[in-house]
């Protein structure tokens, strides 16, 4: 891949990283939120911006679920990647998934894929995942997590990446 995130074949990349803890309450899936601007590892195609394609402006990335959205910059085959690290807890199950339109902003909301259910391991709770899907600019994507502990737990570190092999 050439510097700048694209090659002659039309590859586009958005790479997000959260290295401040996010508190996740038990029970419901939670969109992982990511910072905008200089704190972000890579977004030269504007797929993760505070001013979103539908005009909404995110004022506080850590408080607004919309900061977890990647809006694909082109239609094509998308490869999703994630890394998730949890703090220790009394949970017996950790879950994560990719989701198209988790906030109901389009006509096909909450379309989940690559949902993983995991039991905790004796060591740290560090996971990676990859999954391919077709993407388009009208449908935002997110990474969601969930646990079944009795109290809120911290997601210590997370990364969320989209690589698009654009078709046009």
mmCIF file of C-alpha atoms in Angstrom:
data_model
loop_
_atom_site.group_PDB
_atom_site.id
_atom_site.type_symbol
_atom_site.label_atom_id
_atom_site.label_comp_id
_atom_site.label_asym_id
_atom_site.label_seq_id
_atom_site.Cartn_x
_atom_site.Cartn_y
_atom_site.Cartn_z
ATOM 1 C CA UNK A 1 0.000 0.000 0.000
ATOM 2 C CA UNK A 2 1.309 3.430 -0.858
ATOM 3 C CA UNK A 3 1.783 6.114 1.770
ATOM 4 C CA UNK A 4 -1.419 8.092 2.155
ATOM 5 C CA UNK A 5 -3.667 5.045 2.549
ATOM 6 C CA UNK A 6 -4.384 4.194 -1.075
ATOM 7 C CA UNK A 7 -2.853 2.226 -3.892
ATOM 8 C CA UNK A 8 -3.616 2.047 -7.593
ATOM 9 C CA UNK A 9 -6.366 -0.484 -6.820
ATOM 10 C CA UNK A 10 -8.423 2.010 -4.785
ATOM 11 C CA UNK A 11 -7.745 0.852 -1.227
ATOM 12 C CA UNK A 12 -9.016 3.233 1.497
ATOM 13 C CA UNK A 13 -8.160 2.931 5.190
ATOM 14 C CA UNK A 14 -9.600 4.266 8.460
ATOM 15 C CA UNK A 15 -7.783 3.239 11.633
ATOM 16 C CA UNK A 16 -9.122 4.246 15.062
ATOM 17 C CA UNK A 17 -7.586 3.767 18.494
ATOM 18 C CA UNK A 18 -8.916 4.348 21.983
ATOM 19 C CA UNK A 19 -6.302 4.181 24.732
ATOM 20 C CA UNK A 20 -8.344 5.754 27.516
ATOM 21 C CA UNK A 21 -10.724 3.451 29.430
ATOM 22 C CA UNK A 22 -14.420 3.374 28.523
ATOM 23 C CA UNK A 23 -16.853 2.299 31.227
ATOM 24 C CA UNK A 24 -19.230 -0.392 29.948
ATOM 25 C CA UNK A 25 -22.368 -1.121 31.960
ATOM 26 C CA UNK A 26 -23.528 -4.735 32.197
ATOM 27 C CA UNK A 27 -26.189 -6.248 29.993
ATOM 28 C CA UNK A 28 -26.611 -4.151 26.851
ATOM 29 C CA UNK A 29 -24.263 -3.788 23.902
ATOM 30 C CA UNK A 30 -22.245 -0.562 23.991
ATOM 31 C CA UNK A 31 -20.760 1.263 20.996
ATOM 32 C CA UNK A 32 -17.011 1.726 21.508
ATOM 33 C CA UNK A 33 -16.215 5.441 21.175
ATOM 34 C CA UNK A 34 -13.086 6.817 19.520
ATOM 35 C CA UNK A 35 -11.434 10.269 19.535
ATOM 36 C CA UNK A 36 -11.332 12.567 16.506
ATOM 37 C CA UNK A 37 -8.557 14.642 15.013
ATOM 38 C CA UNK A 38 -4.885 14.579 15.984
ATOM 39 C CA UNK A 39 -5.380 11.813 18.575
ATOM 40 C CA UNK A 40 -6.579 9.450 15.871
ATOM 41 C CA UNK A 41 -4.077 7.136 14.194
ATOM 42 C CA UNK A 42 -5.281 7.442 10.555
ATOM 43 C CA UNK A 43 -8.246 8.847 8.632
ATOM 44 C CA UNK A 44 -7.146 10.556 5.410
ATOM 45 C CA UNK A 45 -10.481 9.747 3.701
ATOM 46 C CA UNK A 46 -12.649 11.466 6.331
ATOM 47 C CA UNK A 47 -14.522 8.358 7.449
ATOM 48 C CA UNK A 48 -14.428 9.317 11.152
ATOM 49 C CA UNK A 49 -15.055 13.022 11.613
ATOM 50 C CA UNK A 50 -16.756 15.097 14.309
ATOM 51 C CA UNK A 51 -18.962 16.644 11.597
ATOM 52 C CA UNK A 52 -20.714 13.611 10.200
ATOM 53 C CA UNK A 53 -22.130 13.089 6.682
ATOM 54 C CA UNK A 54 -25.713 13.645 7.879
ATOM 55 C CA UNK A 55 -24.755 17.028 9.411
ATOM 56 C CA UNK A 56 -24.639 15.966 13.062
ATOM 57 C CA UNK A 57 -21.681 17.454 14.960
ATOM 58 C CA UNK A 58 -20.186 15.426 17.808
ATOM 59 C CA UNK A 59 -19.218 17.851 20.575
ATOM 60 C CA UNK A 60 -17.739 15.351 23.063
ATOM 61 C CA UNK A 61 -16.305 12.171 21.549
ATOM 62 C CA UNK A 62 -16.263 10.281 24.857
ATOM 63 C CA UNK A 63 -19.917 11.087 25.620
ATOM 64 C CA UNK A 64 -21.522 10.704 22.167
ATOM 65 C CA UNK A 65 -22.082 7.223 20.680
ATOM 66 C CA UNK A 66 -21.666 8.732 17.216
ATOM 67 C CA UNK A 67 -17.920 8.961 17.868
ATOM 68 C CA UNK A 68 -17.895 5.190 17.423
ATOM 69 C CA UNK A 69 -19.102 5.384 13.825
ATOM 70 C CA UNK A 70 -17.018 4.889 10.708
ATOM 71 C CA UNK A 71 -18.825 6.217 7.622
ATOM 72 C CA UNK A 72 -17.297 4.382 4.612
ATOM 73 C CA UNK A 73 -15.947 6.810 1.992
ATOM 74 C CA UNK A 74 -16.783 4.488 -0.923
ATOM 75 C CA UNK A 75 -18.770 1.393 -1.746
ATOM 76 C CA UNK A 76 -16.844 -1.836 -1.955
ATOM 77 C CA UNK A 77 -15.542 -4.845 -0.119
ATOM 78 C CA UNK A 78 -14.664 -3.859 3.443
ATOM 79 C CA UNK A 79 -12.355 -5.696 5.777
ATOM 80 C CA UNK A 80 -13.027 -4.898 9.452
ATOM 81 C CA UNK A 81 -10.437 -5.358 12.183
ATOM 82 C CA UNK A 82 -10.687 -4.857 15.933
ATOM 83 C CA UNK A 83 -8.586 -5.241 19.047
ATOM 84 C CA UNK A 84 -10.267 -5.247 22.460
ATOM 85 C CA UNK A 85 -8.732 -5.336 25.945
ATOM 86 C CA UNK A 86 -10.867 -5.625 29.086
ATOM 87 C CA UNK A 87 -10.039 -5.109 32.740
ATOM 88 C CA UNK A 88 -10.383 -8.138 35.052
ATOM 89 C CA UNK A 89 -13.863 -8.778 36.398
ATOM 90 C CA UNK A 90 -16.401 -11.286 37.661
ATOM 91 C CA UNK A 91 -18.027 -11.700 34.264
ATOM 92 C CA UNK A 92 -18.500 -15.169 32.789
ATOM 93 C CA UNK A 93 -18.974 -13.958 29.230
ATOM 94 C CA UNK A 94 -17.602 -11.161 27.045
ATOM 95 C CA UNK A 95 -19.166 -10.324 23.692
ATOM 96 C CA UNK A 96 -18.186 -8.170 20.745
ATOM 97 C CA UNK A 97 -19.610 -7.560 17.294
ATOM 98 C CA UNK A 98 -19.527 -5.335 14.256
ATOM 99 C CA UNK A 99 -22.775 -3.591 13.424
ATOM 100 C CA UNK A 100 -24.111 -1.630 10.491
ATOM 101 C CA UNK A 101 -26.025 1.452 11.658
ATOM 102 C CA UNK A 102 -26.165 0.752 15.413
ATOM 103 C CA UNK A 103 -27.973 4.047 16.115
ATOM 104 C CA UNK A 104 -30.861 3.674 13.653
ATOM 105 C CA UNK A 105 -29.804 6.457 11.275
ATOM 106 C CA UNK A 106 -30.787 4.594 8.069
ATOM 107 C CA UNK A 107 -33.608 2.385 6.837
ATOM 108 C CA UNK A 108 -31.722 -0.809 7.802
ATOM 109 C CA UNK A 109 -30.569 -0.250 11.385
ATOM 110 C CA UNK A 110 -28.779 -2.596 13.755
ATOM 111 C CA UNK A 111 -27.536 -5.160 11.246
ATOM 112 C CA UNK A 112 -24.978 -7.154 13.251
ATOM 113 C CA UNK A 113 -22.249 -9.466 12.036
ATOM 114 C CA UNK A 114 -19.249 -11.362 13.427
ATOM 115 C CA UNK A 115 -20.675 -11.582 16.962
ATOM 116 C CA UNK A 116 -18.298 -13.442 19.269
ATOM 117 C CA UNK A 117 -19.170 -14.786 22.736
ATOM 118 C CA UNK A 118 -16.128 -15.550 24.865
ATOM 119 C CA UNK A 119 -15.508 -16.977 28.289
ATOM 120 C CA UNK A 120 -12.746 -15.208 30.236
ATOM 121 C CA UNK A 121 -9.284 -16.746 30.158
ATOM 122 C CA UNK A 122 -6.981 -17.193 33.182
ATOM 123 C CA UNK A 123 -4.742 -14.391 31.858
ATOM 124 C CA UNK A 124 -5.732 -11.030 30.413
ATOM 125 C CA UNK A 125 -8.831 -10.519 28.292
ATOM 126 C CA UNK A 126 -7.222 -9.447 25.008
ATOM 127 C CA UNK A 127 -8.978 -10.209 21.727
ATOM 128 C CA UNK A 128 -8.591 -9.495 18.034
ATOM 129 C CA UNK A 129 -11.054 -10.113 15.247
ATOM 130 C CA UNK A 130 -11.415 -9.681 11.499
ATOM 131 C CA UNK A 131 -14.411 -9.937 9.204
ATOM 132 C CA UNK A 132 -15.251 -8.979 5.620
ATOM 133 C CA UNK A 133 -18.483 -7.288 4.486
ATOM 134 C CA UNK A 134 -19.750 -5.077 1.688
ATOM 135 C CA UNK A 135 -19.876 -1.417 2.746
ATOM 136 C CA UNK A 136 -21.371 1.789 1.363
ATOM 137 C CA UNK A 137 -21.176 5.487 2.337
ATOM 138 C CA UNK A 138 -24.838 5.662 3.453
ATOM 139 C CA UNK A 139 -24.433 3.079 6.224
ATOM 140 C CA UNK A 140 -22.155 3.752 9.196
ATOM 141 C CA UNK A 141 -20.317 0.930 10.961
ATOM 142 C CA UNK A 142 -19.384 0.442 14.627
ATOM 143 C CA UNK A 143 -17.746 -1.949 17.045
ATOM 144 C CA UNK A 144 -19.891 -2.924 20.026
ATOM 145 C CA UNK A 145 -19.013 -4.758 23.234
ATOM 146 C CA UNK A 146 -20.905 -6.321 26.126
ATOM 147 C CA UNK A 147 -20.224 -8.207 29.364
ATOM 148 C CA UNK A 148 -22.366 -9.955 31.979
ATOM 149 C CA UNK A 149 -20.681 -8.826 35.212
ATOM 150 C CA UNK A 150 -22.929 -7.386 37.940
ATOM 151 C CA UNK A 151 -21.120 -4.017 37.815
ATOM 152 C CA UNK A 152 -19.725 -1.740 35.104
ATOM 153 C CA UNK A 153 -16.301 -2.734 33.742
ATOM 154 C CA UNK A 154 -13.660 -0.807 31.862
ATOM 155 C CA UNK A 155 -12.683 -1.453 28.299
ATOM 156 C CA UNK A 156 -8.989 -0.577 28.638
ATOM 157 C CA UNK A 157 -7.909 -0.347 25.010
ATOM 158 C CA UNK A 158 -9.662 -0.709 21.667
ATOM 159 C CA UNK A 159 -8.861 -0.387 17.987
ATOM 160 C CA UNK A 160 -11.306 -0.402 15.098
ATOM 161 C CA UNK A 161 -10.172 -0.417 11.478
ATOM 162 C CA UNK A 162 -11.822 -0.500 8.065
ATOM 163 C CA UNK A 163 -10.009 -1.228 4.826
ATOM 164 C CA UNK A 164 -12.167 -0.673 1.713
ATOM 165 C CA UNK A 165 -11.343 -2.171 -1.648
ATOM 166 C CA UNK A 166 -13.403 0.401 -3.554
ATOM 167 C CA UNK A 167 -15.450 -0.739 -6.527
ATOM 168 C CA UNK A 168 -15.842 2.660 -8.105
#
